[in-house]
Amino acid sequence: ILNVEQSPQSLHVQEGDSTNFTCSFPSSNFYALHWYRWETAKSPEALFVMTLNGDEKKKGRISATLNTKEGYSYLYIKGSQPEDSATYLCAFMDWSGNNRLAFGKGNQVVVIP
Amino acid sequence: DGGITQSPKYLFRKEGQNVTLSCEQNLNHDAMYWYRQDPGQGLRLIYYSQIVNDFQKGDIAEGYSVSREKKESFPLTVTSAQKNPTAFYLCASRSEGQNFPHSGNTIYFGEGSWLTVV
């Protein structure tokens, strides 16, 4: 079983503030790292798929970085808005060839107006 | 619209009964997955299928069974052998097509099914 850790598990952010959280994953046999946003009563929605060390991706006010050598990815939210309230899931895939994603427990973000 | 449909959204089951959760996708994806989520836990893989008529056990397959007779359908049966079946179940699919450099293909999810054993 692949170990994927996300921290902090939950955080409250004041509207307008920026925040970030971490996903740690095995540094060997890296294939891909996924970030998903999961809003209550909806399906998880893909944010980023990152495959190369040093990758930086951006979607609006949300961005992510990837360090495959040390096994971590950061997700940043700039100028948080209430609609950013969600659980952010990180998922790791290795080169084992079985096409399985191992998920972390998620970072639950609540933006306070 | 293309997507993944799970049904039913809410299901109550008596102890000792089998129940089948439906998952249908019209995305023409080769791979399909079933995950389970419990409070305070991440998504845990139950079963997955990379192609029609083939499937593999995930990390928590005991007490579950699946079939993949059609590309678009991947039903999950929760059997009476599953000791703690009350949970949220999430179905997903992914395209197996790969181009170099690989895209790491995104997974698409259904909206989930809540199963409660009463």
Short mmCIF file of C-alpha atoms in Angstrom, two decimals:
data_model
loop_
_atom_site.label_atom_id
_atom_site.label_comp_id
_atom_site.label_asym_id
_atom_site.label_seq_id
_atom_site.Cartn_x
_atom_site.Cartn_y
_atom_site.Cartn_z
CA ILE A 1 0.00 0.00 0.00
CA LEU A 2 1.44 3.38 -1.00
CA ASN A 3 1.57 5.96 1.78
CA VAL A 4 0.29 9.43 0.86
CA GLU A 5 0.13 12.02 3.65
CA GLN A 6 -1.63 15.36 3.54
CA SER A 7 -1.24 18.14 6.09
CA PRO A 8 -2.84 19.89 7.74
CA GLN A 9 -5.96 17.74 7.76
CA SER A 10 -8.21 20.79 8.11
CA LEU A 11 -7.76 24.53 8.15
CA HIS A 12 -9.86 27.64 8.45
CA VAL A 13 -8.84 30.62 6.36
CA GLN A 14 -10.10 34.16 6.48
CA GLU A 15 -11.51 35.41 3.18
CA GLY A 16 -8.80 37.21 1.24
CA ASP A 17 -5.93 35.41 2.96
CA SER A 18 -3.64 33.05 1.10
CA THR A 19 -2.93 29.53 2.28
CA ASN A 20 -1.06 26.41 1.33
CA PHE A 21 -0.90 22.75 2.26
CA THR A 22 1.28 19.75 1.64
CA CYS A 23 1.09 16.32 0.09
CA SER A 24 3.90 13.84 0.81
CA PHE A 25 4.36 10.68 -1.23
CA PRO A 26 6.99 7.99 -1.89
CA SER A 27 9.98 9.47 -3.73
CA SER A 28 10.79 6.27 -5.63
CA ASN A 29 9.15 5.05 -8.87
CA PHE A 30 7.26 8.31 -9.32
CA TYR A 31 4.77 8.38 -12.23
CA ALA A 32 2.21 11.10 -11.55
CA LEU A 33 0.72 13.25 -8.83
CA HIS A 34 -2.92 14.38 -9.01
CA TRP A 35 -4.78 17.11 -7.14
CA TYR A 36 -8.59 17.08 -6.92
CA ARG A 37 -11.09 19.46 -5.38
CA TRP A 38 -14.08 17.85 -3.69
CA GLU A 39 -16.97 20.08 -2.79
CA THR A 40 -19.76 18.82 -0.59
CA ALA A 41 -22.47 16.88 -2.48
CA LYS A 42 -20.45 16.93 -5.71
CA SER A 43 -17.98 14.66 -7.50
CA PRO A 44 -14.27 15.24 -6.97
CA GLU A 45 -13.01 17.45 -9.77
CA ALA A 46 -9.52 17.30 -11.24
CA LEU A 47 -7.33 20.34 -10.61
CA PHE A 48 -3.89 19.27 -11.75
CA VAL A 49 -1.99 16.25 -13.03
CA MET A 50 1.73 16.69 -12.50
CA THR A 51 4.34 14.40 -13.95
CA LEU A 52 7.76 16.12 -14.00
CA ASN A 53 9.99 17.18 -11.14
CA GLY A 54 9.81 20.95 -10.79
CA ASP A 55 6.39 21.18 -12.42
CA GLU A 56 4.37 24.23 -11.48
CA LYS A 57 0.73 24.43 -12.52
CA LYS A 58 -1.81 27.19 -12.09
CA LYS A 59 -5.60 27.42 -12.42
CA GLY A 60 -6.95 30.82 -11.47
CA ARG A 61 -5.95 31.54 -7.89
CA ILE A 62 -4.87 27.96 -7.22
CA SER A 63 -1.40 26.70 -8.03
CA ALA A 64 0.70 23.64 -7.28
CA THR A 65 4.35 22.67 -7.26
CA LEU A 66 6.00 19.28 -7.42
CA ASN A 67 9.25 17.89 -6.02
CA THR A 68 9.56 14.22 -6.99
CA LYS A 69 13.07 13.79 -5.57
CA GLU A 70 12.01 14.58 -2.03
CA GLY A 71 8.42 13.39 -2.48
CA TYR A 72 6.19 16.38 -1.86
CA SER A 73 3.77 18.71 -3.58
CA TYR A 74 2.38 22.04 -2.36
CA LEU A 75 -1.02 23.43 -3.22
CA TYR A 76 -1.47 27.20 -2.87
CA ILE A 77 -4.66 29.22 -2.77
CA LYS A 78 -4.13 32.94 -3.25
CA GLY A 79 -6.72 35.36 -1.88
CA SER A 80 -9.10 32.67 -0.60
CA GLN A 81 -12.79 33.04 -1.41
CA PRO A 82 -15.77 31.23 0.15
CA GLU A 83 -16.16 29.16 -3.02
CA ASP A 84 -12.71 27.69 -2.35
CA SER A 85 -14.16 25.84 0.64
CA ALA A 86 -13.72 22.16 -0.19
CA THR A 87 -11.61 19.12 0.52
CA TYR A 88 -8.47 18.99 -1.61
CA LEU A 89 -7.32 15.46 -2.41
CA CYS A 90 -3.85 14.46 -3.42
CA ALA A 91 -3.27 11.16 -5.26
CA PHE A 92 -0.04 9.41 -6.22
CA MET A 93 0.64 6.92 -8.97
CA ASP A 94 3.86 4.91 -9.32
CA TRP A 95 5.48 3.01 -12.19
CA SER A 96 4.24 -0.38 -11.02
CA GLY A 97 2.08 -0.60 -14.13
CA ASN A 98 -1.17 -1.36 -12.35
CA ASN A 99 -2.60 2.14 -12.93
CA ARG A 100 -3.65 2.58 -9.33
CA LEU A 101 -3.96 5.94 -7.58
CA ALA A 102 -3.24 6.08 -3.85
CA PHE A 103 -5.12 8.92 -2.16
CA GLY A 104 -4.30 10.96 0.91
CA LYS A 105 -6.97 11.78 3.48
CA GLY A 106 -7.43 15.25 2.07
CA ASN A 107 -7.01 18.84 3.22
CA GLN A 108 -10.37 20.24 4.32
CA VAL A 109 -10.45 24.00 3.75
CA VAL A 110 -13.10 26.31 5.17
CA VAL A 111 -12.95 29.92 4.05
CA ILE A 112 -14.55 32.27 6.56
CA PRO A 113 -16.30 35.31 5.01
CA ASP B 1 -23.29 15.13 -21.44
CA GLY B 2 -20.48 12.67 -20.82
CA GLY B 3 -19.90 11.47 -17.33
CA ILE B 4 -20.20 8.80 -14.70
CA THR B 5 -23.53 7.85 -13.16
CA GLN B 6 -23.81 6.03 -9.89
CA SER B 7 -27.03 4.63 -8.50
CA PRO B 8 -28.65 4.53 -6.09
CA LYS B 9 -27.42 7.62 -4.26
CA TYR B 10 -28.69 6.32 -0.92
CA LEU B 11 -29.24 2.69 -0.03
CA PHE B 12 -30.25 0.91 3.13
CA ARG B 13 -29.50 -2.75 3.54
CA LYS B 14 -30.40 -5.27 6.17
CA GLU B 15 -27.62 -7.30 7.67
CA GLY B 16 -27.02 -10.50 5.75
CA GLN B 17 -28.22 -9.14 2.42
CA ASN B 18 -26.16 -8.59 -0.68
CA VAL B 19 -26.53 -5.28 -2.47
CA THR B 20 -25.28 -4.09 -5.86
CA LEU B 21 -24.19 -0.53 -6.61
CA SER B 22 -24.35 0.56 -10.22
CA CYS B 23 -21.69 2.55 -12.06
CA GLU B 24 -22.10 3.54 -15.71
CA GLN B 25 -19.83 5.78 -17.79
CA ASN B 26 -20.20 7.14 -21.33
CA LEU B 27 -16.70 8.55 -21.55
CA ASN B 28 -15.37 5.56 -23.48
CA HIS B 29 -12.80 5.02 -20.72
CA ASP B 30 -11.01 1.72 -20.45
CA ALA B 31 -10.24 1.71 -16.73
CA MET B 32 -12.82 1.84 -13.95
CA TYR B 33 -12.39 1.91 -10.19
CA TRP B 34 -14.36 1.52 -6.98
CA TYR B 35 -13.29 3.39 -3.85
CA ARG B 36 -14.65 3.46 -0.36
CA GLN B 37 -14.48 6.36 2.08
CA ASP B 38 -14.97 6.18 5.83
CA PRO B 39 -14.92 9.15 8.24
CA GLY B 40 -11.37 10.42 8.75
CA GLN B 41 -9.98 8.15 6.06
CA GLY B 42 -8.76 8.72 2.52
CA LEU B 43 -10.28 6.98 -0.47
CA ARG B 44 -9.39 3.29 -0.36
CA LEU B 45 -9.38 1.15 -3.48
CA ILE B 46 -11.74 -1.85 -3.50
CA TYR B 47 -11.48 -3.17 -7.06
CA TYR B 48 -10.37 -1.87 -10.43
CA SER B 49 -10.65 -2.95 -14.02
CA GLN B 50 -8.32 -1.93 -16.82
CA ILE B 51 -10.25 -3.62 -19.61
CA VAL B 52 -13.48 -5.47 -20.29
CA ASN B 53 -13.70 -8.95 -18.73
CA ASP B 54 -10.72 -8.27 -16.47
CA PHE B 55 -10.47 -6.83 -12.96
CA GLN B 56 -8.06 -6.83 -10.02
CA LYS B 57 -8.42 -6.60 -6.28
CA GLY B 58 -7.53 -3.35 -4.61
CA ASP B 59 -6.44 -2.86 -1.02
CA ILE B 60 -9.77 -3.77 0.66
CA ALA B 61 -11.47 -6.27 -1.68
CA GLU B 62 -12.66 -8.73 0.96
CA GLY B 63 -16.46 -8.95 1.06
CA TYR B 64 -16.90 -7.31 -2.33
CA SER B 65 -17.29 -8.58 -5.89
CA VAL B 66 -17.35 -6.89 -9.29
CA SER B 67 -17.93 -7.67 -12.94
CA ARG B 68 -16.90 -5.93 -16.15
CA GLU B 69 -18.98 -7.43 -18.94
CA LYS B 70 -19.32 -4.13 -20.80
CA LYS B 71 -16.87 -1.27 -21.18
CA GLU B 72 -19.33 1.27 -19.82
CA SER B 73 -20.48 -0.67 -16.73
CA PHE B 74 -18.66 -1.74 -13.56
CA PRO B 75 -21.16 -2.81 -10.85
CA LEU B 76 -20.01 -3.44 -7.29
CA THR B 77 -21.70 -6.05 -5.10
CA VAL B 78 -21.37 -5.65 -1.36
CA THR B 79 -21.83 -9.13 0.01
CA SER B 80 -22.94 -10.29 3.44
CA ALA B 81 -19.31 -11.25 4.04
CA GLN B 82 -18.30 -7.57 4.26
CA LYS B 83 -18.00 -6.97 8.01
CA ASN B 84 -18.51 -3.22 8.02
CA PRO B 85 -20.27 -2.20 4.83
CA THR B 86 -21.71 1.15 5.96
CA ALA B 87 -19.71 3.71 4.00
CA PHE B 88 -19.62 6.11 1.08
CA TYR B 89 -18.75 4.41 -2.22
CA LEU B 90 -17.22 6.26 -5.14
CA CYS B 91 -16.85 5.00 -8.71
CA ALA B 92 -14.31 6.45 -11.13
CA SER B 93 -12.99 5.95 -14.64
CA ARG B 94 -9.86 6.83 -16.58
CA SER B 95 -8.70 6.68 -20.16
CA GLU B 96 -5.79 4.30 -20.71
CA GLY B 97 -4.46 6.14 -23.73
CA GLN B 98 -0.92 7.34 -23.19
CA ASN B 99 1.17 9.75 -25.19
CA PHE B 100 4.83 10.41 -24.46
CA PRO B 101 5.54 12.35 -22.30
CA HIS B 102 2.76 10.64 -20.42
CA SER B 103 -0.18 12.66 -19.28
CA GLY B 104 -0.76 10.73 -16.05
CA ASN B 105 -4.41 10.63 -17.09
CA THR B 106 -7.03 12.32 -14.97
CA ILE B 107 -9.62 10.26 -13.15
CA TYR B 108 -13.29 11.21 -13.44
CA PHE B 109 -15.59 10.45 -10.54
CA GLY B 110 -19.27 9.78 -10.03
CA GLU B 111 -21.21 11.49 -7.26
CA GLY B 112 -21.07 8.51 -4.96
CA SER B 113 -23.44 6.15 -3.19
CA TRP B 114 -24.17 6.10 0.52
CA LEU B 115 -24.74 2.60 1.86
CA THR B 116 -26.14 2.09 5.35
CA VAL B 117 -26.63 -1.29 6.94
CA VAL B 118 -29.59 -1.34 9.32
#
